[in-house]
PDB file of C-alpha atoms and ligand atoms in Angstrom:
ATOM      1  CA  MET A   1     -10.651 -11.345 -21.359  1.00 42.00           C
ATOM      2  CA  ASN A   2     -12.964  -8.333 -21.143  1.00 49.00           C
ATOM      3  CA  ALA A   3     -12.121  -5.080 -19.329  1.00 49.00           C
ATOM      4  CA  LYS A   4     -14.354  -5.984 -16.362  1.00 52.00           C
ATOM      5  CA  GLY A   5     -12.573  -9.313 -15.861  1.00 51.00           C
ATOM      6  CA  LEU A   6      -9.169  -7.647 -16.067  1.00 48.00           C
ATOM      7  CA  LYS A   7     -10.188  -4.993 -13.531  1.00 50.00           C
ATOM      8  CA  ALA A   8     -11.361  -7.688 -11.112  1.00 53.00           C
ATOM      9  CA  ILE A   9      -8.009  -9.493 -11.400  1.00 51.00           C
ATOM     10  CA  MET A  10      -6.091  -6.253 -10.831  1.00 53.00           C
ATOM     11  CA  ILE A  11      -8.126  -5.390  -7.724  1.00 56.00           C
ATOM     12  CA  ASN A  12      -7.566  -8.911  -6.419  1.00 71.00           C
ATOM     13  CA  GLN A  13      -3.859  -8.648  -7.136  1.00 68.00           C
ATOM     14  CA  ARG A  14      -3.623  -5.349  -5.214  1.00 70.00           C
ATOM     15  CA  GLU A  15      -5.699  -6.552  -2.252  1.00 86.00           C
ATOM     16  CA  ASP A  16      -4.861 -10.259  -2.118  1.00 89.00           C
ATOM     17  CA  PHE A  17      -1.550  -9.939  -0.236  1.00 94.00           C
ATOM     18  CA  THR A  18      -3.107  -7.474   2.228  1.00 96.00           C
ATOM     19  CA  TYR A  19      -6.080  -9.728   2.919  1.00 95.00           C
ATOM     20  CA  ARG A  20      -3.866 -12.774   3.583  1.00 95.00           C
ATOM     21  CA  LEU A  21      -1.523 -10.705   5.752  1.00 97.00           C
ATOM     22  CA  LEU A  22      -4.345  -9.388   7.947  1.00 97.00           C
ATOM     23  CA  MET A  23      -5.946 -12.831   8.293  1.00 96.00           C
ATOM     24  CA  ASP A  24      -2.657 -14.636   9.039  1.00 98.00           C
ATOM     25  CA  ALA A  25      -1.696 -11.953  11.568  1.00 98.00           C
ATOM     26  CA  GLY A  26      -4.865 -12.792  13.467  1.00 97.00           C
ATOM     27  CA  ILE A  27      -7.203  -9.874  12.759  1.00 97.00           C
ATOM     28  CA  LYS A  28     -10.561 -11.100  14.013  1.00 96.00           C
ATOM     29  CA  LYS A  29     -14.223 -10.240  14.150  1.00 97.00           C
ATOM     30  CA  GLY A  30     -14.955  -7.617  16.792  1.00 98.00           C
ATOM     31  CA  PHE A  31     -11.461  -6.038  16.674  1.00 98.00           C
ATOM     32  CA  ARG A  32     -11.006  -2.272  16.993  1.00 98.00           C
ATOM     33  CA  ILE A  33      -8.360  -1.275  14.417  1.00 98.00           C
ATOM     34  CA  LEU A  34      -6.383   1.846  13.540  1.00 98.00           C
ATOM     35  CA  ASP A  35      -5.327   2.160   9.854  1.00 98.00           C
ATOM     36  CA  VAL A  36      -2.312   4.470   9.533  1.00 98.00           C
ATOM     37  CA  GLY A  37      -2.127   6.651   6.387  1.00 98.00           C
ATOM     38  CA  CYS A  38      -5.354   5.163   5.066  1.00 98.00           C
ATOM     39  CA  GLY A  39      -5.411   7.265   1.868  1.00 97.00           C
ATOM     40  CA  SER A  40      -8.600   6.539  -0.067  1.00 96.00           C
ATOM     41  CA  GLY A  41      -9.521   3.777   2.372  1.00 97.00           C
ATOM     42  CA  ASP A  42      -8.911   0.494   0.538  1.00 95.00           C
ATOM     43  CA  VAL A  43      -7.238  -1.172   3.546  1.00 97.00           C
ATOM     44  CA  THR A  44      -9.625   0.406   6.058  1.00 98.00           C
ATOM     45  CA  LEU A  45     -12.642  -0.974   4.204  1.00 97.00           C
ATOM     46  CA  LEU A  46     -11.050  -4.392   3.774  1.00 96.00           C
ATOM     47  CA  ALA A  47     -10.343  -4.510   7.529  1.00 97.00           C
ATOM     48  CA  ALA A  48     -13.863  -3.251   8.324  1.00 97.00           C
ATOM     49  CA  GLU A  49     -15.295  -6.199   6.403  1.00 95.00           C
ATOM     50  CA  ILE A  50     -13.050  -8.617   8.314  1.00 96.00           C
ATOM     51  CA  VAL A  51     -13.905  -7.255  11.797  1.00 97.00           C
ATOM     52  CA  GLY A  52     -17.627  -7.177  10.987  1.00 96.00           C
ATOM     53  CA  ALA A  53     -20.444  -5.280  12.613  1.00 95.00           C
ATOM     54  CA  ASP A  54     -19.119  -5.759  16.165  1.00 96.00           C
ATOM     55  CA  GLY A  55     -15.748  -4.278  15.256  1.00 98.00           C
ATOM     56  CA  GLU A  56     -14.600  -0.849  14.157  1.00 98.00           C
ATOM     57  CA  VAL A  57     -11.809   0.523  11.964  1.00 98.00           C
ATOM     58  CA  ILE A  58     -10.571   4.103  12.116  1.00 98.00           C
ATOM     59  CA  GLY A  59      -8.472   5.236   9.171  1.00 98.00           C
ATOM     60  CA  PHE A  60      -6.470   8.428   9.454  1.00 98.00           C
ATOM     61  CA  ASP A  61      -4.543  10.443   6.903  1.00 98.00           C
ATOM     62  CA  THR A  62      -3.314  13.996   6.346  1.00 98.00           C
ATOM     63  CA  ASN A  63      -4.864  14.160   2.869  1.00 97.00           C
ATOM     64  CA  GLU A  64      -8.423  15.510   3.056  1.00 97.00           C
ATOM     65  CA  ALA A  65      -9.171  14.743  -0.621  1.00 97.00           C
ATOM     66  CA  ALA A  66      -8.212  11.083  -0.124  1.00 97.00           C
ATOM     67  CA  LEU A  67     -10.340  10.933   3.051  1.00 98.00           C
ATOM     68  CA  ASP A  68     -13.351  12.207   1.085  1.00 98.00           C
ATOM     69  CA  ILE A  69     -12.884   9.430  -1.470  1.00 97.00           C
ATOM     70  CA  ALA A  70     -12.679   6.940   1.427  1.00 98.00           C
ATOM     71  CA  ARG A  71     -15.876   8.257   3.055  1.00 98.00           C
ATOM     72  CA  ASN A  72     -17.739   8.077  -0.282  1.00 98.00           C
ATOM     73  CA  ALA A  73     -16.494   4.522  -0.915  1.00 97.00           C
ATOM     74  CA  ALA A  74     -17.691   3.467   2.562  1.00 97.00           C
ATOM     75  CA  ALA A  75     -21.115   5.030   1.959  1.00 97.00           C
ATOM     76  CA  GLU A  76     -21.401   3.418  -1.484  1.00 97.00           C
ATOM     77  CA  ARG A  77     -20.550  -0.017  -0.061  1.00 95.00           C
ATOM     78  CA  ARG A  78     -22.790   0.595   3.005  1.00 95.00           C
ATOM     79  CA  ILE A  79     -19.885  -0.039   5.387  1.00 96.00           C
ATOM     80  CA  ILE A  80     -20.812   1.688   8.633  1.00 96.00           C
ATOM     81  CA  ASN A  81     -18.064   0.409  10.945  1.00 97.00           C
ATOM     82  CA  ALA A  82     -15.294   2.411   9.195  1.00 98.00           C
ATOM     83  CA  LYS A  83     -14.530   6.006  10.182  1.00 98.00           C
ATOM     84  CA  PHE A  84     -12.053   8.415   8.648  1.00 98.00           C
ATOM     85  CA  VAL A  85     -10.172  11.102  10.569  1.00 98.00           C
ATOM     86  CA  LYS A  86      -7.811  13.842   9.405  1.00 98.00           C
ATOM     87  CA  ALA A  87      -4.674  13.431  11.511  1.00 98.00           C
ATOM     88  CA  GLU A  88      -1.013  12.661  11.216  1.00 97.00           C
ATOM     89  CA  ILE A  89       1.272  10.144  12.851  1.00 98.00           C
ATOM     90  CA  GLY A  90       2.328  11.743  16.114  1.00 94.00           C
ATOM     91  CA  GLY A  91      -0.762  13.978  16.182  1.00 96.00           C
ATOM     92  CA  LEU A  92      -3.714  11.699  16.833  1.00 97.00           C
ATOM     93  CA  PRO A  93      -6.746  13.055  18.710  1.00 94.00           C
ATOM     94  CA  GLN A  94      -6.360  12.474  22.479  1.00 89.00           C
ATOM     95  CA  ASP A  95      -9.749  10.754  22.741  1.00 94.00           C
ATOM     96  CA  ILE A  96      -9.210   8.253  19.921  1.00 97.00           C
ATOM     97  CA  GLY A  97      -8.854   5.391  22.439  1.00 97.00           C
ATOM     98  CA  ARG A  98      -6.848   2.181  22.198  1.00 97.00           C
ATOM     99  CA  PHE A  99      -6.866  -0.530  19.550  1.00 98.00           C
ATOM    100  CA  ASP A 100      -6.592  -4.311  19.233  1.00 98.00           C
ATOM    101  CA  ALA A 101      -4.464  -3.778  16.123  1.00 98.00           C
ATOM    102  CA  ILE A 102      -2.625  -0.987  14.355  1.00 98.00           C
ATOM    103  CA  ILE A 103      -2.186  -1.595  10.630  1.00 98.00           C
ATOM    104  CA  GLY A 104      -0.783   0.304   7.664  1.00 98.00           C
ATOM    105  CA  ARG A 105       0.132  -0.140   4.010  1.00 98.00           C
ATOM    106  CA  ARG A 106       2.687   1.849   1.981  1.00 96.00           C
ATOM    107  CA  VAL A 107       2.922   4.626   4.547  1.00 98.00           C
ATOM    108  CA  LEU A 108       6.148   3.971   6.483  1.00 98.00           C
ATOM    109  CA  MET A 109       8.092   4.505   3.237  1.00 97.00           C
ATOM    110  CA  TYR A 110       7.209   8.211   3.477  1.00 96.00           C
ATOM    111  CA  GLN A 111       8.263   8.719   7.094  1.00 97.00           C
ATOM    112  CA  PRO A 112      11.681  10.309   7.734  1.00 95.00           C
ATOM    113  CA  ASP A 113      12.182   7.959  10.707  1.00 97.00           C
ATOM    114  CA  ALA A 114       9.937   4.892  10.405  1.00 98.00           C
ATOM    115  CA  THR A 115      11.011   3.476  13.793  1.00 98.00           C
ATOM    116  CA  HIS A 116      10.088   6.728  15.533  1.00 98.00           C
ATOM    117  CA  SER A 117       6.714   6.714  13.714  1.00 98.00           C
ATOM    118  CA  VAL A 118       5.921   3.143  14.780  1.00 98.00           C
ATOM    119  CA  LYS A 119       6.979   3.894  18.384  1.00 97.00           C
ATOM    120  CA  SER A 120       4.726   6.963  18.476  1.00 97.00           C
ATOM    121  CA  LEU A 121       1.727   4.759  17.612  1.00 98.00           C
ATOM    122  CA  LEU A 122       2.303   2.162  20.344  1.00 97.00           C
ATOM    123  CA  PRO A 123       0.593   4.095  23.183  1.00 96.00           C
ATOM    124  CA  TYR A 124      -2.649   3.566  21.213  1.00 97.00           C
ATOM    125  CA  LEU A 125      -2.262  -0.207  21.267  1.00 97.00           C
ATOM    126  CA  LYS A 126      -4.002  -2.393  23.854  1.00 96.00           C
ATOM    127  CA  THR A 127      -1.814  -4.775  25.884  1.00 93.00           C
ATOM    128  CA  ASN A 128      -0.653  -7.644  23.626  1.00 92.00           C
ATOM    129  CA  GLY A 129      -2.186  -5.798  20.656  1.00 96.00           C
ATOM    130  CA  LEU A 130      -1.053  -6.473  17.088  1.00 98.00           C
ATOM    131  CA  VAL A 131       0.970  -4.233  14.773  1.00 98.00           C
ATOM    132  CA  VAL A 132       0.762  -5.154  11.057  1.00 98.00           C
ATOM    133  CA  PHE A 133       2.431  -3.331   8.172  1.00 98.00           C
ATOM    134  CA  GLN A 134       2.789  -3.897   4.434  1.00 98.00           C
ATOM    135  CA  GLU A 135       5.410  -2.050   2.414  1.00 97.00           C
ATOM    136  CA  SER A 136       7.034  -2.443  -1.005  1.00 95.00           C
ATOM    137  CA  ASP A 137      10.722  -2.514  -1.895  1.00 95.00           C
ATOM    138  CA  SER A 138      12.365  -1.420  -5.149  1.00 93.00           C
ATOM    139  CA  MET A 139      14.531  -4.565  -5.050  1.00 86.00           C
ATOM    140  CA  GLY A 140      11.818  -6.133  -7.232  1.00 72.00           C
ATOM    141  CA  SER A 141      12.699  -3.838 -10.156  1.00 73.00           C
ATOM    142  CA  PHE A 142      14.763  -6.134 -12.351  1.00 71.00           C
ATOM    143  CA  LYS A 143      15.842  -4.853 -15.749  1.00 73.00           C
ATOM    144  CA  ASN A 144      13.670  -6.942 -18.039  1.00 77.00           C
ATOM    145  CA  MET A 145      15.176  -6.801 -21.546  1.00 81.00           C
ATOM    146  CA  ASP A 146      11.938  -8.066 -23.115  1.00 89.00           C
ATOM    147  CA  LEU A 147       9.869  -5.348 -21.417  1.00 93.00           C
ATOM    148  CA  PRO A 148      11.849  -2.085 -21.683  1.00 94.00           C
ATOM    149  CA  LEU A 149       8.833   0.222 -21.355  1.00 96.00           C
ATOM    150  CA  HIS A 150       7.620  -1.631 -18.252  1.00 95.00           C
ATOM    151  CA  THR A 151      11.122  -1.376 -16.768  1.00 94.00           C
ATOM    152  CA  GLN A 152      11.192   2.340 -17.593  1.00 95.00           C
ATOM    153  CA  ALA A 153       7.731   3.036 -16.101  1.00 96.00           C
ATOM    154  CA  GLN A 154       8.693   1.154 -12.940  1.00 95.00           C
ATOM    155  CA  ALA A 155      11.847   3.282 -12.679  1.00 95.00           C
ATOM    156  CA  TRP A 156       9.822   6.515 -13.041  1.00 97.00           C
ATOM    157  CA  ILE A 157       7.782   5.465  -9.988  1.00 96.00           C
ATOM    158  CA  TRP A 158      10.692   4.455  -7.730  1.00 96.00           C
ATOM    159  CA  ASP A 159      12.974   7.321  -8.828  1.00 96.00           C
ATOM    160  CA  THR A 160      10.224   9.809  -7.957  1.00 97.00           C
ATOM    161  CA  VAL A 161       9.698   8.271  -4.508  1.00 96.00           C
ATOM    162  CA  ALA A 162      13.477   8.360  -3.908  1.00 96.00           C
ATOM    163  CA  LYS A 163      13.761  12.007  -5.024  1.00 96.00           C
ATOM    164  CA  GLU A 164      10.914  12.922  -2.659  1.00 95.00           C
ATOM    165  CA  GLY A 165      12.924  11.425   0.204  1.00 95.00           C
ATOM    166  CA  GLY A 166      10.911   8.191   0.430  1.00 96.00           C
ATOM    167  CA  ASN A 167      12.630   5.002   1.564  1.00 96.00           C
ATOM    168  CA  VAL A 168      12.614   2.667  -1.458  1.00 96.00           C
ATOM    169  CA  HIS A 169      13.938  -0.177   0.708  1.00 96.00           C
ATOM    170  CA  ILE A 170      11.444   0.132   3.539  1.00 97.00           C
ATOM    171  CA  GLY A 171      10.123  -3.377   2.716  1.00 97.00           C
ATOM    172  CA  SER A 172      13.371  -5.111   3.572  1.00 96.00           C
ATOM    173  CA  ASN A 173      13.927  -2.656   6.473  1.00 97.00           C
ATOM    174  CA  LEU A 174      10.650  -3.582   8.209  1.00 98.00           C
ATOM    175  CA  TYR A 175      12.278  -6.266  10.344  1.00 98.00           C
ATOM    176  CA  CYS A 176      14.780  -3.745  11.800  1.00 98.00           C
ATOM    177  CA  VAL A 177      12.100  -1.078  12.217  1.00 98.00           C
ATOM    178  CA  PHE A 178       9.922  -3.433  14.284  1.00 98.00           C
ATOM    179  CA  LYS A 179      12.884  -4.646  16.368  1.00 97.00           C
ATOM    180  CA  GLN A 180      14.084  -1.114  17.081  1.00 97.00           C
ATOM    181  CA  ALA A 181      10.536  -0.102  18.020  1.00 97.00           C
ATOM    182  CA  GLY A 182      10.594  -2.826  20.707  1.00 96.00           C
ATOM    183  CA  LEU A 183       8.052  -5.121  19.032  1.00 97.00           C
ATOM    184  CA  THR A 184       8.186  -8.909  19.247  1.00 97.00           C
ATOM    185  CA  ILE A 185       8.056 -10.071  15.624  1.00 98.00           C
ATOM    186  CA  ALA A 186       5.718 -12.960  14.875  1.00 98.00           C
ATOM    187  CA  GLN A 187       6.434 -13.176  11.148  1.00 98.00           C
ATOM    188  CA  VAL A 188       8.019 -11.257   8.271  1.00 98.00           C
ATOM    189  CA  ARG A 189       7.293 -12.289   4.682  1.00 97.00           C
ATOM    190  CA  ALA A 190       7.791 -11.133   1.096  1.00 96.00           C
ATOM    191  CA  GLU A 191       6.188 -11.986  -2.197  1.00 95.00           C
ATOM    192  CA  ALA A 192       6.856 -10.973  -5.802  1.00 92.00           C
ATOM    193  CA  VAL A 193       3.799  -9.590  -7.603  1.00 89.00           C
ATOM    194  CA  LEU A 194       3.931 -10.868 -11.186  1.00 89.00           C
ATOM    195  CA  GLN A 195       2.058  -9.496 -14.183  1.00 88.00           C
ATOM    196  CA  THR A 196       1.493 -11.312 -17.469  1.00 88.00           C
ATOM    197  CA  PRO A 197      -0.563 -10.625 -20.611  1.00 85.00           C
ATOM    198  CA  GLU A 198      -3.405 -12.491 -18.828  1.00 87.00           C
ATOM    199  CA  THR A 199      -3.363 -10.578 -15.524  1.00 85.00           C
ATOM    200  CA  GLY A 200      -3.135  -7.098 -17.054  1.00 84.00           C
ATOM    201  CA  SER A 201      -1.087  -4.417 -15.283  1.00 88.00           C
ATOM    202  CA  ASP A 202      -1.748  -1.461 -13.019  1.00 90.00           C
ATOM    203  CA  LEU A 203       1.484   0.232 -14.101  1.00 94.00           C
ATOM    204  CA  ALA A 204      -0.115   2.841 -16.398  1.00 96.00           C
ATOM    205  CA  TRP A 205      -2.710   3.626 -13.703  1.00 94.00           C
ATOM    206  CA  VAL A 206      -0.033   4.197 -11.053  1.00 94.00           C
ATOM    207  CA  VAL A 207       2.040   6.375 -13.408  1.00 97.00           C
ATOM    208  CA  LYS A 208      -1.121   8.393 -14.162  1.00 97.00           C
ATOM    209  CA  MET A 209      -1.847   8.864 -10.447  1.00 94.00           C
ATOM    210  CA  MET A 210       1.757   9.949  -9.846  1.00 96.00           C
ATOM    211  CA  LEU A 211       2.123  12.015 -13.052  1.00 98.00           C
ATOM    212  CA  PRO A 212       2.338  15.481 -11.420  1.00 97.00           C
ATOM    213  CA  ARG A 213       4.907  14.162  -8.909  1.00 97.00           C
ATOM    214  CA  ILE A 214       6.969  12.389 -11.619  1.00 98.00           C
ATOM    215  CA  ILE A 215       7.123  15.584 -13.682  1.00 97.00           C
ATOM    216  CA  GLN A 216       7.663  17.925 -10.722  1.00 97.00           C
ATOM    217  CA  SER A 217      10.549  15.815  -9.421  1.00 97.00           C
ATOM    218  CA  GLY A 218      12.234  16.069 -12.846  1.00 97.00           C
ATOM    219  CA  THR A 219      12.220  12.266 -13.233  1.00 97.00           C
ATOM    220  CA  ALA A 220      10.611  12.305 -16.711  1.00 97.00           C
ATOM    221  CA  THR A 221       8.865  14.761 -19.012  1.00 97.00           C
ATOM    222  CA  GLN A 222       5.235  14.720 -20.157  1.00 96.00           C
ATOM    223  CA  LYS A 223       6.511  13.905 -23.664  1.00 96.00           C
ATOM    224  CA  GLU A 224       8.601  10.942 -22.514  1.00 96.00           C
ATOM    225  CA  ILE A 225       5.707   9.486 -20.550  1.00 97.00           C
ATOM    226  CA  ASP A 226       3.039  10.131 -23.214  1.00 97.00           C
ATOM    227  CA  ILE A 227       0.344   9.205 -20.703  1.00 97.00           C
ATOM    228  CA  ASP A 228      -2.557   9.021 -23.193  1.00 97.00           C
ATOM    229  CA  LEU A 229      -0.908   6.111 -24.994  1.00 97.00           C
ATOM    230  CA  LEU A 230       1.009   4.574 -22.083  1.00 97.00           C
ATOM    231  CA  GLU A 231      -1.509   1.859 -21.193  1.00 95.00           C
ATOM    232  CA  GLU A 232      -1.886   0.816 -24.834  1.00 95.00           C
ATOM    233  CA  ARG A 233       1.898   0.718 -25.338  1.00 96.00           C
ATOM    234  CA  LEU A 234       2.411  -1.322 -22.156  1.00 95.00           C
ATOM    235  CA  ASN A 235      -0.334  -3.763 -23.092  1.00 92.00           C
ATOM    236  CA  SER A 236       1.092  -4.367 -26.534  1.00 93.00           C
ATOM    237  CA  GLU A 237       4.623  -4.712 -25.145  1.00 94.00           C
ATOM    238  CA  ARG A 238       3.417  -7.442 -22.732  1.00 91.00           C
ATOM    239  CA  GLN A 239       1.387  -9.203 -25.433  1.00 90.00           C
ATOM    240  CA  ASN A 240       4.275  -9.169 -27.930  1.00 93.00           C
ATOM    241  CA  ALA A 241       6.922 -10.261 -25.432  1.00 91.00           C
ATOM    242  CA  ASP A 242       4.619 -12.886 -23.892  1.00 85.00           C
ATOM    243  CA  ALA A 243       6.710 -12.423 -20.753  1.00 85.00           C
ATOM    244  CA  VAL A 244       6.326 -12.099 -17.003  1.00 88.00           C
ATOM    245  CA  PHE A 245       6.846  -8.684 -15.461  1.00 91.00           C
ATOM    246  CA  VAL A 246       7.937  -8.452 -11.817  1.00 91.00           C
ATOM    247  CA  ARG A 247       5.737  -5.548 -10.772  1.00 90.00           C
ATOM    248  CA  ASP A 248       6.574  -5.402  -7.088  1.00 91.00           C
ATOM    249  CA  MET A 249       8.298  -7.040  -4.157  1.00 94.00           C
ATOM    250  CA  THR A 250       5.813  -6.732  -1.330  1.00 95.00           C
ATOM    251  CA  PHE A 251       6.789  -7.223   2.316  1.00 97.00           C
ATOM    252  CA  GLY A 252       4.480  -7.898   5.233  1.00 98.00           C
ATOM    253  CA  ILE A 253       5.218  -8.071   8.944  1.00 98.00           C
ATOM    254  CA  TRP A 254       3.352  -8.451  12.179  1.00 98.00           C
ATOM    255  CA  GLY A 255       4.275  -8.426  15.814  1.00 98.00           C
ATOM    256  CA  THR A 256       3.102  -7.570  19.285  1.00 97.00           C
ATOM    257  CA  MET A 257       3.981  -5.175  22.043  1.00 86.00           C
ATOM    258  CA  GLN A 258       4.185  -7.352  25.072  1.00 73.00           C
ATOM    259  CA  ALA A 259       3.438  -6.039  28.537  1.00 69.00           C
TER     260      ALA A 259
HETATM  261  C1  SAM B 301       0.747   5.393  -0.902  1.00 95.52           C
HETATM  262  S1  SAM B 301      -0.568   6.036   0.055  1.00 95.52           S
HETATM  263  C2  SAM B 301      -1.213   4.545   0.742  1.00 95.52           C
HETATM  264  C3  SAM B 301      -2.667   4.657   1.126  1.00 95.52           C
HETATM  265  C4  SAM B 301      -3.278   3.404   1.726  1.00 95.52           C
HETATM  266  N1  SAM B 301      -2.593   2.986   2.929  1.00 95.52           N
HETATM  267  C5  SAM B 301      -3.303   2.265   0.727  1.00 95.52           C
HETATM  268  O1  SAM B 301      -2.465   1.368   0.817  1.00 95.52           O
HETATM  269  O2  SAM B 301      -4.176   2.273  -0.166  1.00 95.52           O
HETATM  270  C6  SAM B 301       0.253   6.773   1.450  1.00 95.52           C
HETATM  271  C7  SAM B 301      -0.688   7.578   2.322  1.00 95.52           C
HETATM  272  O3  SAM B 301      -0.019   7.892   3.537  1.00 95.52           O
HETATM  273  C8  SAM B 301      -0.403   9.195   3.929  1.00 95.52           C
HETATM  274  N2  SAM B 301       0.614   9.690   4.874  1.00 95.52           N
HETATM  275  C9  SAM B 301       1.946   9.842   4.645  1.00 95.52           C
HETATM  276  N3  SAM B 301       2.562  10.304   5.750  1.00 95.52           N
HETATM  277  C10 SAM B 301       1.604  10.438   6.700  1.00 95.52           C
HETATM  278  C11 SAM B 301       1.622  10.859   8.063  1.00 95.52           C
HETATM  279  N4  SAM B 301       2.759  11.253   8.652  1.00 95.52           N
HETATM  280  N5  SAM B 301       0.460  10.866   8.764  1.00 95.52           N
HETATM  281  C12 SAM B 301      -0.689  10.463   8.172  1.00 95.52           C
HETATM  282  N6  SAM B 301      -0.777  10.057   6.877  1.00 95.52           N
HETATM  283  C13 SAM B 301       0.363  10.044   6.148  1.00 95.52           C
HETATM  284  C14 SAM B 301      -0.472   9.954   2.620  1.00 95.52           C
HETATM  285  O4  SAM B 301      -1.246  11.145   2.734  1.00 95.52           O
HETATM  286  C15 SAM B 301      -1.088   8.917   1.692  1.00 95.52           C
HETATM  287  O5  SAM B 301      -2.482   9.015   1.655  1.00 95.52           O
END
């Protein structure tokens, strides 16, 4: 498979769960949606395509550099119903209005009190509005004897998140978070994301993105990671082992705030 084909599979693998979650939760054309901790906008833009021209999605994040990437991606893809705002949970602009759905991916894991964060967003939800979140859980990190470098790279990622104070079990905690926030849960689900020699892997890319954090947290050294050769080493490990790597355990949940 060529590099373009592999990239397409990886993008699908990253977005596929999110797309199904949003559709199954009932996100519809014309919805007004708030995307919490939108980062570089992948979920915001996906939602903007689902709600169509009559809908609107506002993504907010504290990271201005990520918001710039999101704005550029929207312009490049000519998506005009997505807007990006610099704000934090608990500090949204007063005039932002109310939403048919509040969504978020991999953001509650970084909140010191996820229930408090979800509760603080509920005043922005319309009556009977939807709340949809996707989070990962480190429970997917099995020690795979055939893939020691993959196992190691996965551990660098989760150990860094844990050292930064992130909740590595937020996925399996989502049910309790929603209940304690007073939401009526419609469905909670989980799915293992598997990688094989055929699918390729985003592991080296994620380690590269997190490299300064991995090193700063003291989880691993530049020499141990050897980032320039990491992707090549991972690829050959997967090819030689001809094995399945459990990359992630992804959780999704949706519910409503009833009047
Ligand atoms: C792992 S990224 C996920 C980005 C995006 N949701 C996605 O799935 O592609 C987490 C994002 O949450 C943002 N974030 C974390 N805590 C936040 C808060 N309290 N308020 C707003 N954004 C926050 C970070 O700046 C970062 O961009």
